[in-house]
mmCIF file of C-alpha atoms in Angstrom:
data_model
loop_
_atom_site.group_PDB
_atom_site.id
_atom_site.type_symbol
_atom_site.label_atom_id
_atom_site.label_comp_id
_atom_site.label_asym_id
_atom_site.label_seq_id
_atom_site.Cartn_x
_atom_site.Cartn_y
_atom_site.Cartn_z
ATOM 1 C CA UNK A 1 0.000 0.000 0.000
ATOM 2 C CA UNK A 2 2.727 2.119 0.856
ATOM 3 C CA UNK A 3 3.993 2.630 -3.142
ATOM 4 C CA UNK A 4 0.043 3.798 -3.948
ATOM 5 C CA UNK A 5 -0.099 6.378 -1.121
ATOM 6 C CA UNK A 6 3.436 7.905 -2.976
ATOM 7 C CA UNK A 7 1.618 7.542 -6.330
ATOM 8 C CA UNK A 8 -1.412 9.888 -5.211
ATOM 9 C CA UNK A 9 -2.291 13.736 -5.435
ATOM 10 C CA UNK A 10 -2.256 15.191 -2.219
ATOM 11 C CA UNK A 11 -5.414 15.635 -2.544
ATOM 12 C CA UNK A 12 -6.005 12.135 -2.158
ATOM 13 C CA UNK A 13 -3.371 11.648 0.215
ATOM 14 C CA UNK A 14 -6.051 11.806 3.336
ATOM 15 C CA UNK A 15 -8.219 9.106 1.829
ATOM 16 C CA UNK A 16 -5.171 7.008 1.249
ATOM 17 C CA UNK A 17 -4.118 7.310 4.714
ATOM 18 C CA UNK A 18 -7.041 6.281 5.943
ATOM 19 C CA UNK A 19 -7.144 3.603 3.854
ATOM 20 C CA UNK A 20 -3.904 2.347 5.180
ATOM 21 C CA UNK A 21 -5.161 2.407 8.590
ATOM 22 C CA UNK A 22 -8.036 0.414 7.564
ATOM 23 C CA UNK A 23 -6.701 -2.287 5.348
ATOM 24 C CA UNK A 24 -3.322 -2.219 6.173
ATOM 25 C CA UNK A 25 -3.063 -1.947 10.050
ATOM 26 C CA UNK A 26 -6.371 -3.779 11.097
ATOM 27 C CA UNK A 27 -5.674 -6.403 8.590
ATOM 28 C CA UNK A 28 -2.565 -7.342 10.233
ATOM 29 C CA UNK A 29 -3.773 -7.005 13.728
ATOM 30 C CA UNK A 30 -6.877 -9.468 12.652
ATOM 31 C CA UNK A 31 -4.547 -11.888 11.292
ATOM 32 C CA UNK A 32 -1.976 -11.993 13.878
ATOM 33 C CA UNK A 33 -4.886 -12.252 16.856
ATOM 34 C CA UNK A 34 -6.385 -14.746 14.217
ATOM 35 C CA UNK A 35 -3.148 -16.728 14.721
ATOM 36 C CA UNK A 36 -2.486 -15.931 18.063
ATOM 37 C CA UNK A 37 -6.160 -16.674 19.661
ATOM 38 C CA UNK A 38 -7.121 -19.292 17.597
ATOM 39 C CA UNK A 39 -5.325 -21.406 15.217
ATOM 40 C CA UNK A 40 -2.334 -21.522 17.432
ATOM 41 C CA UNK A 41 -4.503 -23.174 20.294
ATOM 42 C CA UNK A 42 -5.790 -25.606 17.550
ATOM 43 C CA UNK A 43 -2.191 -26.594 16.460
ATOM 44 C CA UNK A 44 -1.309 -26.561 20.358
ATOM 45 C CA UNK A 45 -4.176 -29.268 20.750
ATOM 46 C CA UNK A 46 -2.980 -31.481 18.100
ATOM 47 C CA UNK A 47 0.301 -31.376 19.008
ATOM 48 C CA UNK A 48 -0.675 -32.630 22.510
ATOM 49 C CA UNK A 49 -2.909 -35.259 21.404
ATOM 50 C CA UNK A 50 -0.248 -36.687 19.067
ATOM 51 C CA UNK A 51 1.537 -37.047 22.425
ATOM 52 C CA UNK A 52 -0.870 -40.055 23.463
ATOM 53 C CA UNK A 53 0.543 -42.020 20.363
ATOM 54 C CA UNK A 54 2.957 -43.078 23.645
ATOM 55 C CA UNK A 55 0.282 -43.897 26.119
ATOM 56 C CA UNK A 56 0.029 -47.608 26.893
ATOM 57 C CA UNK A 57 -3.415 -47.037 27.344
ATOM 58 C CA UNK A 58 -3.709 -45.562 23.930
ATOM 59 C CA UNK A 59 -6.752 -48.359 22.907
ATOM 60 C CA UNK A 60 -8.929 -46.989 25.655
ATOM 61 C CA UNK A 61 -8.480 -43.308 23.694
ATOM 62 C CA UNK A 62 -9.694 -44.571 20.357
ATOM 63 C CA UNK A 63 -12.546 -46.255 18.955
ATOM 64 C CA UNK A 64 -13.363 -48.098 16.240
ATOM 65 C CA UNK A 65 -9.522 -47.683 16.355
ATOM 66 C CA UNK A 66 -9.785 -44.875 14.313
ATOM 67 C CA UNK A 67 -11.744 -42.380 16.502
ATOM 68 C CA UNK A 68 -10.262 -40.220 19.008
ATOM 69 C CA UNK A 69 -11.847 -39.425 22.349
ATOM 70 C CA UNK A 70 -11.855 -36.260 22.855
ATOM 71 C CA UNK A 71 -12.526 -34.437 26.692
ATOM 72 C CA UNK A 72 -15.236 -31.842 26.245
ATOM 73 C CA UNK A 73 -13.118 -29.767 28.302
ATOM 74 C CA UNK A 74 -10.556 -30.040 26.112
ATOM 75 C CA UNK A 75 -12.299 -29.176 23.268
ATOM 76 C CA UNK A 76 -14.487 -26.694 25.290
ATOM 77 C CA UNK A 77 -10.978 -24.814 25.584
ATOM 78 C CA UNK A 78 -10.303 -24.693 22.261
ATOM 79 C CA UNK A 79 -13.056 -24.138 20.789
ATOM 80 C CA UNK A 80 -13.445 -20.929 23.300
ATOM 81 C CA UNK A 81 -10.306 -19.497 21.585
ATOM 82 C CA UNK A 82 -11.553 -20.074 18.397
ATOM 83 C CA UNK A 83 -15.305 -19.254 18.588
ATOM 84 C CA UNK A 84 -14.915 -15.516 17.601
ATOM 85 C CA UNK A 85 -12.989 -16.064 14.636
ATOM 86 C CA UNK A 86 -14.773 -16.216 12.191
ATOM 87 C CA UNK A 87 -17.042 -12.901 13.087
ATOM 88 C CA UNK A 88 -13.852 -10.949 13.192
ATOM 89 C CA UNK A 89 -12.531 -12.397 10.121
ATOM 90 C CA UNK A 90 -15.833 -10.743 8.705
ATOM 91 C CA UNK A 91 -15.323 -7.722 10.108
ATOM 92 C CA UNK A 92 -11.835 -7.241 8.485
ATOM 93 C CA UNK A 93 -14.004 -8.394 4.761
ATOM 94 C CA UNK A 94 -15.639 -5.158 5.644
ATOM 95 C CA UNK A 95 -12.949 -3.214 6.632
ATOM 96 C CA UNK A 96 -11.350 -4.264 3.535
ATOM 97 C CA UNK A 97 -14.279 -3.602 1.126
ATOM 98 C CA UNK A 98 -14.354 -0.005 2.530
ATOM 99 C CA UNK A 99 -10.611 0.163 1.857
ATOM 100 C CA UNK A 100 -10.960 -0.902 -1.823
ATOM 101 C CA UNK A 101 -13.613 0.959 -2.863
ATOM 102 C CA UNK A 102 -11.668 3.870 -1.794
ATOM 103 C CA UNK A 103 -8.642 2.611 -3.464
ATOM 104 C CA UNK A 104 -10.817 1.849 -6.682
ATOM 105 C CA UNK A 105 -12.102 5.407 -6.988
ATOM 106 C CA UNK A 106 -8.969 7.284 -6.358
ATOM 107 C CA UNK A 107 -7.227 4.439 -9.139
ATOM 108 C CA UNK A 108 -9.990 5.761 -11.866
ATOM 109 C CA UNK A 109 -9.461 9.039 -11.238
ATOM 110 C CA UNK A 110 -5.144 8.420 -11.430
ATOM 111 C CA UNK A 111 -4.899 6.327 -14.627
ATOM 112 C CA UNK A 112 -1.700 4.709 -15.456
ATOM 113 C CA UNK A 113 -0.447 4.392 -12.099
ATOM 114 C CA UNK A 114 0.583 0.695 -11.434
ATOM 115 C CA UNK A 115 0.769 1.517 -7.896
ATOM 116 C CA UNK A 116 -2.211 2.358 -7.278
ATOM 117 C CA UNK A 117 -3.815 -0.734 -9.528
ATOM 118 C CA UNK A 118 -1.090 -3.038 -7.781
ATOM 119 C CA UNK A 119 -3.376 -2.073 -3.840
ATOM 120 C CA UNK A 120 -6.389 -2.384 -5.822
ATOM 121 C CA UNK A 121 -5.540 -6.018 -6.899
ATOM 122 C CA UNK A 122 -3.819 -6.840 -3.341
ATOM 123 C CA UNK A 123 -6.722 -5.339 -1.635
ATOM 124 C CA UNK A 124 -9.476 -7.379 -3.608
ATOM 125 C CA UNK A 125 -6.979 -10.259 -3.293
ATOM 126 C CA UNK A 126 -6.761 -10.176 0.104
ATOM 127 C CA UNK A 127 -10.735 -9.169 0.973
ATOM 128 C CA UNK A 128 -11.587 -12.511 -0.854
ATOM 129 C CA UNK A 129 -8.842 -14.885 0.453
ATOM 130 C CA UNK A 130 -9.602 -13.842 4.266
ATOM 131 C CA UNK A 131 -13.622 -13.501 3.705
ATOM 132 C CA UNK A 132 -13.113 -17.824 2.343
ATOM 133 C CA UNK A 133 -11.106 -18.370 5.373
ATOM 134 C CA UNK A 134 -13.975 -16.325 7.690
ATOM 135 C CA UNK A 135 -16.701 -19.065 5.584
ATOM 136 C CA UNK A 136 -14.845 -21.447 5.742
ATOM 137 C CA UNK A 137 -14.158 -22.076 9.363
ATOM 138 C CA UNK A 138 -17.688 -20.683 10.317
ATOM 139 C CA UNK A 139 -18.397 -24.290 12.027
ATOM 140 C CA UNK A 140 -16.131 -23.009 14.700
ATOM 141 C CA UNK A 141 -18.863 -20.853 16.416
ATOM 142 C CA UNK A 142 -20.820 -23.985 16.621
ATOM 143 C CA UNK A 143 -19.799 -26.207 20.186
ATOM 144 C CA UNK A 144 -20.870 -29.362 19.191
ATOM 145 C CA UNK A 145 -19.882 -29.325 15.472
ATOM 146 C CA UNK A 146 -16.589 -28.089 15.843
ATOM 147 C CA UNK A 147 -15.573 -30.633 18.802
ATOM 148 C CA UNK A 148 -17.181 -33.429 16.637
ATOM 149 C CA UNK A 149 -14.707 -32.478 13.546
ATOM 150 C CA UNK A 150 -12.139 -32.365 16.500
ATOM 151 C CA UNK A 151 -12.457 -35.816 17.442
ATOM 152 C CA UNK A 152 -13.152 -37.122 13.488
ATOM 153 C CA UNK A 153 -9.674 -35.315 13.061
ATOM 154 C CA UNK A 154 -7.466 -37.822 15.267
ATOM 155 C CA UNK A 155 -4.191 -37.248 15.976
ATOM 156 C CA UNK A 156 -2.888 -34.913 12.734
ATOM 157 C CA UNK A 157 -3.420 -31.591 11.943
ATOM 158 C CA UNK A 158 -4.309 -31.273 8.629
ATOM 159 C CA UNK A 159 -4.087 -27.595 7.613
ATOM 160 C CA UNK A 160 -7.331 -27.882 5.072
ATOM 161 C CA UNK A 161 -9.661 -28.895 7.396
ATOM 162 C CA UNK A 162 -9.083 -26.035 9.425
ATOM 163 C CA UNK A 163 -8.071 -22.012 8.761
ATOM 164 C CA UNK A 164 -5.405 -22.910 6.517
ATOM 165 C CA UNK A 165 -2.796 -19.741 6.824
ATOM 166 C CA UNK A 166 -1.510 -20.266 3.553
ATOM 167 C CA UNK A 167 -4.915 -20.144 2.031
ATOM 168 C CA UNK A 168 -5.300 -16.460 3.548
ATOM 169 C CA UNK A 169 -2.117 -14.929 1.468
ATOM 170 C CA UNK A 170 -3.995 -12.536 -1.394
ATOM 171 C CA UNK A 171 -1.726 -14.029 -4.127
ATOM 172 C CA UNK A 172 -3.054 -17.581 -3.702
ATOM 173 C CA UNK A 173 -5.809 -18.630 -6.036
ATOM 174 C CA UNK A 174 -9.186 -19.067 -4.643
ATOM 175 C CA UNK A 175 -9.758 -21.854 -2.346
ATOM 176 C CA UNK A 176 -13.154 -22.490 -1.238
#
């Protein structure tokens, strides 16, 4: 964003700079308490559970030897770190549609600036990528559903059937 707010009139500069505060500064603070709150608690939990892979006991944690118990306070836990996420990954979608529509009518009125077209492009990029991660981890606002896929999920993390990090970068295609 930084090369577009060079690449404006200063009569635009004030719009710009808001629009940095908007998309640029709340969309890192979402992801990084996104990371923090949440998905790091999730990759916490599997990397404890993989730790009963050593527990002699290990057949009285499983069934159908395929199923993992999991404690409802455990999951109750993480889940309660998680349960917001997907309401403030929203909120930044909206943040970041407010951000590129004022991007998009500064870049009209400044033709030929690559700059400026380059934060249009990262800015829809990014509203898109983070407003598929916000749908698709919606099930973690739900208790039940989200400590069900817990349990279905075993003993490995598998980045797809959760937020997915990777999947929030604005230069990756679109993953639904």
């Amino acid at each position: 964003i930084n090369p577009a707010i060079a690449a404006v009139d200063s009569d635009d500069l004030s719009k710009v700079a808001h629009v940095k505060k908007l998309g640029g500064k709340l969309l890192r603070h979402t992801v990084v308490k996104y990371i923090d709150e949440c998905e790091d608690a999730i990759r916490l939990y599997f990397a404890a559970t993989t730790c009963h892979l050593c527990d002699g006991n290990l057949a009285h944690q499983v069934t159908e030897s395929r199923y993992l118990h999991v404690s409802k306070d455990s999951c109750q836990k993480v889940q309660r770190h998680c349960k917001g996420a997907p309401k403030m990954l929203k909120a930044a979608v909206d943040h970041l549609d407010k951000a590129l529509k004022t991007f998009d009518d500064i870049s009209r009125r400044e033709r030929q600036k690559p700059p400026l077209e380059k934060a249009v492009r990262w800015a829809s990029g990014a509203k898109e990528q983070v407003r598929l991660t916000a749908s698709r981890i919606d099930f973690y606002k739900y208790e039940e559903v989200f400590c069900q896929r817990l349990g279905r999920a075993g003993y490995g993390y598998r980045p797809e059937e959760w937020g997915n990090l990777d999947y929030m970068h604005p230069a990756m295609k679109r993953f639904k």
